[in-house]
Coordinates of C-alpha atoms in Angstrom, one line a residue:
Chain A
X108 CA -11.7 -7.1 10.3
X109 CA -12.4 -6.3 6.6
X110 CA -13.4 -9.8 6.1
X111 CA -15.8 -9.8 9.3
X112 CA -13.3 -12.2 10.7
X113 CA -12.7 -10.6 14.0
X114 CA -13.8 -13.3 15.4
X115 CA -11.3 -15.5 13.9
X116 CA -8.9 -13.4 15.7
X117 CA -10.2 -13.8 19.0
X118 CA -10.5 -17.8 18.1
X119 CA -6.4 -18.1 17.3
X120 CA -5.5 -15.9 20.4
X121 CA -7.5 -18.8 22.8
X122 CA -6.2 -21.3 20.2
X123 CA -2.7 -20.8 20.9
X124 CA -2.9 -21.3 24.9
X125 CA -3.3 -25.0 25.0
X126 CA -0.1 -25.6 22.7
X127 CA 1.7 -22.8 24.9
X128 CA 0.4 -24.6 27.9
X129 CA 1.4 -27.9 26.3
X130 CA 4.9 -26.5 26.2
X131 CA 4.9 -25.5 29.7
X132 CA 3.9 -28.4 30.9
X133 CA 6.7 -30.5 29.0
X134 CA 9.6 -28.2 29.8
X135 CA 8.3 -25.6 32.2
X136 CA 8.7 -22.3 31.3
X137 CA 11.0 -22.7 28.4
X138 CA 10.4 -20.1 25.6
X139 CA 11.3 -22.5 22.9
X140 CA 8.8 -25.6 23.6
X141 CA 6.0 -22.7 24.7
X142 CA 6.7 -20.8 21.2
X143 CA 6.6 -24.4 19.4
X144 CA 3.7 -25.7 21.1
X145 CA 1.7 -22.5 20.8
X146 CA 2.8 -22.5 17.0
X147 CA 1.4 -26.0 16.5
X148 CA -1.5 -25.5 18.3
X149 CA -2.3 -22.6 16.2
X150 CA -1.8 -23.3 12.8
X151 CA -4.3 -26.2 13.9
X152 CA -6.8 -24.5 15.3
X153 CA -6.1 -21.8 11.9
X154 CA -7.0 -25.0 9.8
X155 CA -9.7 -26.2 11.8
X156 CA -11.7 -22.9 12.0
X157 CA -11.2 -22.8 8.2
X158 CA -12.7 -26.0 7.9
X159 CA -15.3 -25.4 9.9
X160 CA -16.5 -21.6 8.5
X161 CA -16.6 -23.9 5.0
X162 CA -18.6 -26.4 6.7
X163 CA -21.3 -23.9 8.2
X164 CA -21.5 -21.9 5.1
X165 CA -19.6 -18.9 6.3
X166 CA -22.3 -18.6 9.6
X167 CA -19.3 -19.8 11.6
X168 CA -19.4 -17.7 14.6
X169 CA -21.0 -20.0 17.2
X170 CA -18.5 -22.9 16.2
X171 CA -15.5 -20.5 16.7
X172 CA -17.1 -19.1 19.9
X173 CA -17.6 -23.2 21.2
X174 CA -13.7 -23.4 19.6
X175 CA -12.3 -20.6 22.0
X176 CA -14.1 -21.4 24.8
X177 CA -12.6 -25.0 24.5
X178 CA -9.0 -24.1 24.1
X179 CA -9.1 -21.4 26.8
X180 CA -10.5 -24.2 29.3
X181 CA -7.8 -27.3 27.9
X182 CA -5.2 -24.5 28.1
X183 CA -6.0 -23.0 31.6
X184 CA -6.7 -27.0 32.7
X185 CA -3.1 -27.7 31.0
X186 CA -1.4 -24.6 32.9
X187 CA -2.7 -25.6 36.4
X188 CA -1.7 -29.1 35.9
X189 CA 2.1 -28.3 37.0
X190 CA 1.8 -24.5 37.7
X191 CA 0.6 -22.1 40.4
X192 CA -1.5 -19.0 39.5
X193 CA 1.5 -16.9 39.3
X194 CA 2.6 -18.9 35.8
X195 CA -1.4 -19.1 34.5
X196 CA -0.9 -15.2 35.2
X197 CA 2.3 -15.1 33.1
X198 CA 1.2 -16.9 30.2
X199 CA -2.7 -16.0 30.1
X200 CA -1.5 -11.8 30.5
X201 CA 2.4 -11.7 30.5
X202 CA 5.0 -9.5 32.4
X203 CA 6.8 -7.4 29.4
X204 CA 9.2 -6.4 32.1
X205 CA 10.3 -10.5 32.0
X206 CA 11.2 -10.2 28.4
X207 CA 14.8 -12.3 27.8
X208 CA 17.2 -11.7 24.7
X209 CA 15.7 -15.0 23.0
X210 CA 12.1 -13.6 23.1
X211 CA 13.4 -10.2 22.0
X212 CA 14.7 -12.5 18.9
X213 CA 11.7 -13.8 18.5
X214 CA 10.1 -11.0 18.4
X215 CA 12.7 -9.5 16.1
X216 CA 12.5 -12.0 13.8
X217 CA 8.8 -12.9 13.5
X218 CA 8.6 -8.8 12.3
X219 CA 11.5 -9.0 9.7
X220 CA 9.0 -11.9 8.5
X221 CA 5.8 -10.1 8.3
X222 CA 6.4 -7.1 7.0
X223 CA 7.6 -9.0 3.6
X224 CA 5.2 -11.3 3.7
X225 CA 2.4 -8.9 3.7
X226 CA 3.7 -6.4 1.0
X227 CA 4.5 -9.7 -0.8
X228 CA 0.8 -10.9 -0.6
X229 CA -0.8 -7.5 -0.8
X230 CA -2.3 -8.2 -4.1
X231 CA -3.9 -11.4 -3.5
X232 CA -5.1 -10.4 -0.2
X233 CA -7.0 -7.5 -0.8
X234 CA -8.8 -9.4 -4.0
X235 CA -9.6 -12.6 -1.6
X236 CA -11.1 -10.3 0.7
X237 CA -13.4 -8.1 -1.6
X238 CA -14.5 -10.7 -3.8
X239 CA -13.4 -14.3 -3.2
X240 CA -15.5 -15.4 -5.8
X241 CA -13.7 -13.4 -8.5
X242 CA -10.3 -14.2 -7.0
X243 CA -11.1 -18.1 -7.7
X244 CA -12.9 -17.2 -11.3
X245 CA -9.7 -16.2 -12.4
X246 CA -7.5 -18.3 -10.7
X247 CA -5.9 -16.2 -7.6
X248 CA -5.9 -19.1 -5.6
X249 CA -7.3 -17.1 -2.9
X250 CA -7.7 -19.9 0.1
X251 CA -3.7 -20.2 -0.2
X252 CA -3.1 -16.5 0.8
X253 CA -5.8 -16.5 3.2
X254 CA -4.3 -19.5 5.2
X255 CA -1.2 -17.9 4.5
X256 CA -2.5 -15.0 6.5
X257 CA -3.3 -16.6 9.2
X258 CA 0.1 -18.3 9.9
X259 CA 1.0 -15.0 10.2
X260 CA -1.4 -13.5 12.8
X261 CA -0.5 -17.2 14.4
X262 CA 2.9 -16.4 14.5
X263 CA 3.1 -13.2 15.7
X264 CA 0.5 -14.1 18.6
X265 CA 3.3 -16.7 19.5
X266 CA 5.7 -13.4 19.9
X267 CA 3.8 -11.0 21.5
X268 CA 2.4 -13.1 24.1
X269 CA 6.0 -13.2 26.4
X270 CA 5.4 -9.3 27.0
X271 CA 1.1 -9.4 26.5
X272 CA 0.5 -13.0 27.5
X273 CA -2.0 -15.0 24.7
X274 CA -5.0 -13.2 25.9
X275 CA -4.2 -9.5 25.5
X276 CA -1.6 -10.3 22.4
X277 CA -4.8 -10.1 20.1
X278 CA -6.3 -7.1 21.6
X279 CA -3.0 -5.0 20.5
X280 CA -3.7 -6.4 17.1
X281 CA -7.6 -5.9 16.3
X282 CA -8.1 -2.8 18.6
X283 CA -5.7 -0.7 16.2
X284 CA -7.0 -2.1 13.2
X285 CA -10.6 -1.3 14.0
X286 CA -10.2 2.1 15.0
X287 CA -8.2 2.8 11.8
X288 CA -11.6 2.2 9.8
X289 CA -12.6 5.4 11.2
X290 CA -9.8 7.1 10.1
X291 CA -9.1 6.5 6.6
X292 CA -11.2 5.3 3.5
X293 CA -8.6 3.2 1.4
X294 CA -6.7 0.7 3.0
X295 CA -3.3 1.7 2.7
X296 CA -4.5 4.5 4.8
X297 CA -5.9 2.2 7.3
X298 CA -3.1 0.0 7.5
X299 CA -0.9 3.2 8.4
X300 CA -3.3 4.5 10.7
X301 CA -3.3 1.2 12.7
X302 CA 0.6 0.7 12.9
X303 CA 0.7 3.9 14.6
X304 CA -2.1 3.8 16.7
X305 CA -1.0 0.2 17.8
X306 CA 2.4 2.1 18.8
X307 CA 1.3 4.8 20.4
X308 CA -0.7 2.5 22.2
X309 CA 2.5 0.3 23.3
X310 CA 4.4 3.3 24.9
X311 CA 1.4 4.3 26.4
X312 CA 0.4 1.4 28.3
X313 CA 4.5 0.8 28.6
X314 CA 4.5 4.1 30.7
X315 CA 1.0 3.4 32.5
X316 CA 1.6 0.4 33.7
X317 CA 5.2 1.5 35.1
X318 CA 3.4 4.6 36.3
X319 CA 0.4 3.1 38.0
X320 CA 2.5 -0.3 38.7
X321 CA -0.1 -2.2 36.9
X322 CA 0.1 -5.1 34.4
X323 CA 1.8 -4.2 31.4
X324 CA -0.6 -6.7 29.0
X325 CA -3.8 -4.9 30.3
X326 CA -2.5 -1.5 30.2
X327 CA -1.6 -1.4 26.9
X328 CA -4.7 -3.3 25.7
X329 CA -6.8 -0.7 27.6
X330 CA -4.9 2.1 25.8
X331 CA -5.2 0.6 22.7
X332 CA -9.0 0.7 23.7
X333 CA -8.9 4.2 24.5
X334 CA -7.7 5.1 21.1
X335 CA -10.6 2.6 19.7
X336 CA -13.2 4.9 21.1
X337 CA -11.5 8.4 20.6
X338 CA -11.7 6.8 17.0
X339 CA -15.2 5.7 17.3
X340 CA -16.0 9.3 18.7
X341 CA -13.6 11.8 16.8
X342 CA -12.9 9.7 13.7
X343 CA -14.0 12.0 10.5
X344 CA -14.8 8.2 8.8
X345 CA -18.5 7.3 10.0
X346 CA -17.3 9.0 13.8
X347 CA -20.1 10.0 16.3
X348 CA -19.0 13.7 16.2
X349 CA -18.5 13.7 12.4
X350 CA -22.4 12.6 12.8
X351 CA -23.4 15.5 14.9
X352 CA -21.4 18.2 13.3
X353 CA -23.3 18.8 10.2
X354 CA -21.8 21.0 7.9
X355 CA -24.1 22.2 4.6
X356 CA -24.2 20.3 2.0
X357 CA -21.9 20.8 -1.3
X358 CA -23.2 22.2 -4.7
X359 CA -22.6 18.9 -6.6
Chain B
X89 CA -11.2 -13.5 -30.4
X90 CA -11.8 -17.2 -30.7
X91 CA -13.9 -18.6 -28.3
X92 CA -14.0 -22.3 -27.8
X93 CA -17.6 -24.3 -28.2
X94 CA -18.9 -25.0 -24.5
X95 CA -20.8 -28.1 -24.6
X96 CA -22.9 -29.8 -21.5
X97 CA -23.3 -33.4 -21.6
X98 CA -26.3 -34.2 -18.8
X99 CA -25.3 -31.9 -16.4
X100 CA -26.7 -31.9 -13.1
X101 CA -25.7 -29.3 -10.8
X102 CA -27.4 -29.8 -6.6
X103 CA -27.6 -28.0 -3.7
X104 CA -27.6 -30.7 -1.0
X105 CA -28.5 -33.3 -3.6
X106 CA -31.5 -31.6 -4.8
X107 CA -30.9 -30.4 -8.5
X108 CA -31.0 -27.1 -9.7
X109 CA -30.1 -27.7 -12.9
X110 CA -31.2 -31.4 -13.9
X111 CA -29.7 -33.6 -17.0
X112 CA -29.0 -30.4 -19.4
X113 CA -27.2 -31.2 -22.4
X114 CA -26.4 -29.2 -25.3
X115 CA -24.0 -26.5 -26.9
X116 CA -23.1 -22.9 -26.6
X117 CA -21.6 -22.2 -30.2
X118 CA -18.9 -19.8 -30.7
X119 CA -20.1 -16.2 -31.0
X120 CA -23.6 -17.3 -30.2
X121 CA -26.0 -14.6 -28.0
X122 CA -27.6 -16.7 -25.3
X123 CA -30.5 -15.8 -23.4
X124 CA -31.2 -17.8 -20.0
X125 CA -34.1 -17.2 -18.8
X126 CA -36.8 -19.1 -16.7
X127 CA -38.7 -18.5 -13.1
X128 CA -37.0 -17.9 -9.7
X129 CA -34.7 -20.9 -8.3
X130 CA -35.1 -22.4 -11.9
X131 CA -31.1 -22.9 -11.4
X132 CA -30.0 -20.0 -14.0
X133 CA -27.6 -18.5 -11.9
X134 CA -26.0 -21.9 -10.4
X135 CA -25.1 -22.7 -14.6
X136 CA -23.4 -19.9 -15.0
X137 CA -21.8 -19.8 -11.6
X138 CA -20.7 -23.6 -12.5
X139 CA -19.4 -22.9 -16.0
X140 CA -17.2 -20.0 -14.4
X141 CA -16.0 -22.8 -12.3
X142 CA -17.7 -21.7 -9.0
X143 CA -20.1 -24.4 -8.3
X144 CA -19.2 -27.7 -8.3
X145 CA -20.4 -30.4 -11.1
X146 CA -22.3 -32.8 -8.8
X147 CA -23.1 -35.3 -12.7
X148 CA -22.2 -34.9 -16.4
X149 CA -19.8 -32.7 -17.5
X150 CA -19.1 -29.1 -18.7
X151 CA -17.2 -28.9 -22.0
X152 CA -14.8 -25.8 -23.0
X153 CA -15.3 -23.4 -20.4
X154 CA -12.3 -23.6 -18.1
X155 CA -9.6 -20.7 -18.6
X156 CA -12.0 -18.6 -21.4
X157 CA -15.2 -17.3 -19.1
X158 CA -15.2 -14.0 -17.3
X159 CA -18.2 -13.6 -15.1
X160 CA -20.5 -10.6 -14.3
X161 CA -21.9 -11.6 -10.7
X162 CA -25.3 -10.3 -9.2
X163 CA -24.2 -7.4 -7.4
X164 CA -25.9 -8.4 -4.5
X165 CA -23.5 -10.7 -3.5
X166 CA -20.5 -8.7 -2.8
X167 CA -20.0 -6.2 -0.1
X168 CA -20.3 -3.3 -1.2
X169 CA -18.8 -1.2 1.7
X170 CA -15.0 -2.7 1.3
X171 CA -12.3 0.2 1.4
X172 CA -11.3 0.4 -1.9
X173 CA -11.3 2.8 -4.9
X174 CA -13.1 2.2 -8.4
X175 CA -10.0 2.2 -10.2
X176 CA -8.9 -0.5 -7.8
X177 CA -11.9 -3.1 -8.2
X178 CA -11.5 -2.3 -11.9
X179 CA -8.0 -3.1 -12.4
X180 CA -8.1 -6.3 -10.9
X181 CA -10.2 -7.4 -14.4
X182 CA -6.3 -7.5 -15.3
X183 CA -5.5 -10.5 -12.9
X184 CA -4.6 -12.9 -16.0
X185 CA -1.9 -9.8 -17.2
X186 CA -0.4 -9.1 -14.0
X187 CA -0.9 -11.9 -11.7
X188 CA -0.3 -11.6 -7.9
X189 CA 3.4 -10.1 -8.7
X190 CA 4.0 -9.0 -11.5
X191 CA 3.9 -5.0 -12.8
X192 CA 0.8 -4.2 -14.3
X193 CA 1.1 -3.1 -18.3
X194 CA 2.2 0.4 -19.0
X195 CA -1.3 1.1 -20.2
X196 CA -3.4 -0.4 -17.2
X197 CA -4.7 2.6 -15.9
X198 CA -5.4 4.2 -19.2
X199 CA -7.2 1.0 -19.7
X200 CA -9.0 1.2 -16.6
X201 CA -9.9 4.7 -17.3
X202 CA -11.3 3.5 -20.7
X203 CA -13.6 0.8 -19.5
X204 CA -15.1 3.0 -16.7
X205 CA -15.8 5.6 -19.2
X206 CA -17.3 3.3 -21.3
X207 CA -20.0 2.5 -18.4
X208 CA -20.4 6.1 -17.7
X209 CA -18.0 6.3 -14.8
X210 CA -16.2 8.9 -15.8
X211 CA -14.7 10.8 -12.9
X212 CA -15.2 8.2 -10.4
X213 CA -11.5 7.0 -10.3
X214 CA -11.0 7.7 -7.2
X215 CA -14.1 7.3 -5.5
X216 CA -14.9 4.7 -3.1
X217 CA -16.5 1.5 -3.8
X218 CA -18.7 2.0 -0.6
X219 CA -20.3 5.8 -2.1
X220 CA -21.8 4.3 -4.9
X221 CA -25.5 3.4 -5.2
X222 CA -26.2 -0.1 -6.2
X223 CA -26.7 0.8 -10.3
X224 CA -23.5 2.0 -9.9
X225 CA -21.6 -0.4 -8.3
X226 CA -23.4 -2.9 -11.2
X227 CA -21.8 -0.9 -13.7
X228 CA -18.1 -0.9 -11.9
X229 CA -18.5 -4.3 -12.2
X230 CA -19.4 -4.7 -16.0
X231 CA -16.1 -2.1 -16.2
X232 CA -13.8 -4.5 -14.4
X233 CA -15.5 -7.2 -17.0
X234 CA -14.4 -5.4 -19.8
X235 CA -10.9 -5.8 -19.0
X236 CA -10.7 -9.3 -18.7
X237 CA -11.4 -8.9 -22.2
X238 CA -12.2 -12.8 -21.9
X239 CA -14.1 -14.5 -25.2
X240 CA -16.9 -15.6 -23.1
X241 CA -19.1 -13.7 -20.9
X242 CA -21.1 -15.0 -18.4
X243 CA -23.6 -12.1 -17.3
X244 CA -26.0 -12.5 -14.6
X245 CA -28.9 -10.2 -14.6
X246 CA -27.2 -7.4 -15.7
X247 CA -29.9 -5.2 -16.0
X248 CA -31.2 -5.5 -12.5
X249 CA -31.2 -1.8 -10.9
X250 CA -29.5 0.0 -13.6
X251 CA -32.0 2.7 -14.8
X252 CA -32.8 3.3 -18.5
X253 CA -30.1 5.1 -20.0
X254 CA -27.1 2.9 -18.6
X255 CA -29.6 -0.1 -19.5
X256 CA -29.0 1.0 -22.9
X257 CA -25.6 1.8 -22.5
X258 CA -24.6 -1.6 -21.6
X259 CA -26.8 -3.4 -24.1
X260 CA -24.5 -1.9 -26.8
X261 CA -21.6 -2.9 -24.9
X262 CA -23.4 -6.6 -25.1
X263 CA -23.8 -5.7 -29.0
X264 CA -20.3 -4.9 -30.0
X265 CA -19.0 -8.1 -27.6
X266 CA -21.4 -9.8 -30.0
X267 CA -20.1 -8.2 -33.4
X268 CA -16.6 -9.0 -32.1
X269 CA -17.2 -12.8 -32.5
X270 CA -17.2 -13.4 -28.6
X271 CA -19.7 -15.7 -26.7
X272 CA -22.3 -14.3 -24.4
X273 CA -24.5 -15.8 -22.2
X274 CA -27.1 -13.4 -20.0
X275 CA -29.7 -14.3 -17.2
X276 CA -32.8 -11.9 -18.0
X277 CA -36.1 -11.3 -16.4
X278 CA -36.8 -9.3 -19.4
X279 CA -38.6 -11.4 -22.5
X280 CA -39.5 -8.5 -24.8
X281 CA -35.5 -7.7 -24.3
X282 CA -34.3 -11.5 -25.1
X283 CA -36.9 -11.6 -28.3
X284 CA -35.6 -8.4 -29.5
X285 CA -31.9 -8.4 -29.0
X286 CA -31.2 -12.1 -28.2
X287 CA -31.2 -14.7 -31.3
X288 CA -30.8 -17.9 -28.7
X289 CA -32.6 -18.6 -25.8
X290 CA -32.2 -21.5 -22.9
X291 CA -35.4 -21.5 -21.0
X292 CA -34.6 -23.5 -18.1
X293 CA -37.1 -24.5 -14.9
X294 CA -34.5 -26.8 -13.2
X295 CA -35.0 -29.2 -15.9
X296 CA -34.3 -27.8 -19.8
X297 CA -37.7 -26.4 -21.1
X298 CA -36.1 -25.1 -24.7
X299 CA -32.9 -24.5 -25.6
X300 CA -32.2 -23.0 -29.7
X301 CA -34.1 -19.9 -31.7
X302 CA -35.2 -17.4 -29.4
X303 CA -39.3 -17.3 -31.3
X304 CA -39.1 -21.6 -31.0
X305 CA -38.5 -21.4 -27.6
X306 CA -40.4 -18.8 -25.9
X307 CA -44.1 -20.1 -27.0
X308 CA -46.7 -20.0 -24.9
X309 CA -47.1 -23.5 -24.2
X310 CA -43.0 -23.9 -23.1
X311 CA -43.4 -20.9 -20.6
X312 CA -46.7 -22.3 -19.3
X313 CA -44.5 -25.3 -18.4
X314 CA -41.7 -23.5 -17.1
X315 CA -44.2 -21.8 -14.9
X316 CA -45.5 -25.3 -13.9
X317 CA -42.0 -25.9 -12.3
X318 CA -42.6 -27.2 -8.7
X319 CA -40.6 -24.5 -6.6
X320 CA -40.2 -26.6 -3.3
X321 CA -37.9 -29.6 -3.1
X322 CA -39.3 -32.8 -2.4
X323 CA -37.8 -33.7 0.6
X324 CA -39.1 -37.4 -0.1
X325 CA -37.6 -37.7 -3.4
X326 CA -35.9 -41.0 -4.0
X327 CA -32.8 -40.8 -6.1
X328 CA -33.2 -39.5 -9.8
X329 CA -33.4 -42.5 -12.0
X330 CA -31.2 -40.4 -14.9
X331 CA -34.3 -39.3 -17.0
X332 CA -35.7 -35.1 -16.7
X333 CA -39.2 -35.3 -15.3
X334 CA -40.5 -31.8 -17.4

């Protein structure tokens, strides 16, 4: 988000289906060869639109959009080829209800990873993102962390999507982290901001969708969205009412 | 504070294979005040950007720059509306002391404190990067330069938006960087500046025009040929035989 890579984001999410789907179709519906398919698959596709944002001078969105829209049809095309809508359903949007202990592992695990990682490679990370020029002047090696990073968001796409499916995965992971811009002006603050809203956001759409019997993917995705535009609306950082409610100005 | 002399042996730095800087060759002495100056696209900012290791050396080489440049960028180029404070974006001009890991020194912030005084930033510790105006935000970035307290600077039109006060401000920061026996080189728009404060000058239009005493380089008849420099590329142009054309 801070580097404008949303996009990116969206890229991996669509980027993991055809390994996922790749799995499936090897072993069925096996959370090992879908996790290590979707894993593969993603740390390609990670590489690939690094390459490819280098090659186009950092004007890369129209190669990542032709990118997703590839893997989504190779892994939808992959899916059908031995399933029935009800598995595209499952792995496209997910059923956290169908959660088994080795997914809950998974899961488990892939967080005990990333929290580390990321205090680890605070540092590194923020510099690469405000001024990758500056980061390479001196020597930060700042492609290393950044491709780092993505591993990361490609790993714990692979873990969310049993209970979101690959689709809606990424949605609980940018919506949060764009509304917290209008929260909080440093980036600690925002990173806070986010992990909470991302939870309250999970028990939410947890509770919706038993409520209303809908998905469980979309519902906490869509609450997630509901905090994004509270956040766009009430948010005291750039926030629509902040805009309309002028106070007077301060002395100096 | 012993820089290292940065020599250029035909350097020839492209974009897409047309040159921007074409067969330059010569030395930047220890200690030595360097003007660069020339018209737009005459390739200033590519040298310095390739002798801080940014642009890639497409022929010749670059000589004793690696590991002792610190670079001021045109603020231009960064995004200026990225969450973080100014005593963030300054202490990071103590990468080489801390690293990725490691603590910073007892006296960072002090330090940091120092060098955004010392560009009149007093009281903007905490302030974000995205509130300041764009004079501002160029003189953050001169504060996060004097940190890296690197023998050579590399400053790239660092003048541009600041009004006259901080102008003068920074210029005796340039003057006591001098005195101190380190290497600066500047990109300036500004020739009654460069003849008045600036012994050496490199007058570049893509191809080297001058390069030595500021008064035997900026004559009338080398800036009426820098001024002859052809701005457009020749998409025709057949391979460079090795020879400059100026």
């Amino acid at each position: 988000m801070l580097r404008r890579m949303s996009l990116t984001a969206d890229v991996l999410s669509h980027g993991v289906l055809p390994g996922v789907a790749a799995g499936f179709l090897l072993a069925g519906l096996s959370l090992p060869a879908m996790a290590f398919g979707g894993l593969l698959a993603g740390l390609v596709v990670a590489l690939g639109a690094g390459a490819l944002s280098r090659a186009t001078g950092g004007r890369e969105d129209a190669a990542l959009a032709a990118l997703y829209l590839v893997a989504l049809a190779a892994g939808v095309l992959l899916v059908s080829l031995r399933g029935g809508p009800a598995e595209l359903t499952h792995i496209l949007f997910g059923s956290a209800l169908g959660i088994d202990d080795d997914a809950l592992l998974l899961m488990a695990g892939t967080a005990s990873v990333t929290l580390p990682a990321l205090a680890f490679a605070w540092r590194p990370l923020v510099l690469e993102c405000f001024d990758p020029d500056f980061a390479r002047a001196v020597g930060a090696r700042g492609g290393i962390w950044h491709l780092g990073f993505l591993a990361l968001v490609v790993l714990n796409l692979i873990a969310a999507f049993q209970a979101l499916g690959t689709l809606m995965a990424v949605g609980l992971m940018m919506l949060p982290a764009i509304a917290a811009r209008h929260w909080a002006r440093s980036i600690g603050g925002m990173v806070y901001v986010a992990v909470g809203l991302a939870m309250l956001a999970s028990i939410g759409g947890l509770l919706l969708s038993v409520q209303l019997d809908a998905p469980t993917g979309p519902a906490v995705v869509l609450t997630a969205g509901l905090g994004w535009a509270s956040s766009v609306l009430f948010g005291p950082v750039d926030g629509l009412a902040a805009r309309w409610w002028r106070r007077p100005h301060l002395a100096g | 504070m012993s820089p290292a002399t940065i020599r250029l042996a035909e350097l020839t730095l492209s974009h897409a294979r047309h040159p921007a800087v074409h067969h330059l060759s010569g030395s930047f002495l220890p200690g030595s005040l360097t003007a660069v100056v020339g018209p737009n696209g005459a390739g200033k900012s590519t040298l310095l950007r390739a002798l801080a290791g940014l642009h890639p050396v497409h022929e010749g080489r670059i000589e004793g720059a690696a590991g002792q440049v610190a670079l001021l960028p045109q603020a231009a180029t960064l995004d200026r509306h990225f969450p973080l404070s100014c005593l963030d974006v300054v202490l990071f001009g103590l990468w080489a002391e801390g690293g990725a890991f490691r603590a910073l020194p007892r006296d960072a912030a002090a330090r940091a404190r120092a060098a955004l005084a010392a560009t009149g930033l007093t009281g903007f510790e905490r302030r974000p990067v995205g509130s300041l105006s764009a004079g501002q935000f160029q003189r953050l970035l001169f504060a996060r330069l004097l940190l890296q307290n690197a023998p050579v600077l590399l400053l790239d039109e660092p003048f541009t938006a600041l009004d006259a006060r901080t102008a003068a401000d920074l210029l005796t920061l340039i003057r006591r960087w001098h005195g101190e026996g380190r290497t600066v080189i500047a990109v300036l728009h500004d020739l009654d500046l460069v003849r008045a404060e600036f012994p050496e000058t490199l007058l570049l239009a893509r191809d080297p025009i001058g390069w030595g005493a500021t008064a035997e380089v900026l004559t009338a008849s080398n800036r009426l040929r820098a001024r002859m420099m052809a701005e457009a590329w020749d998409d025709a142009a057949p391979p460079c035989d090795g020879r400059a054309v100026a």
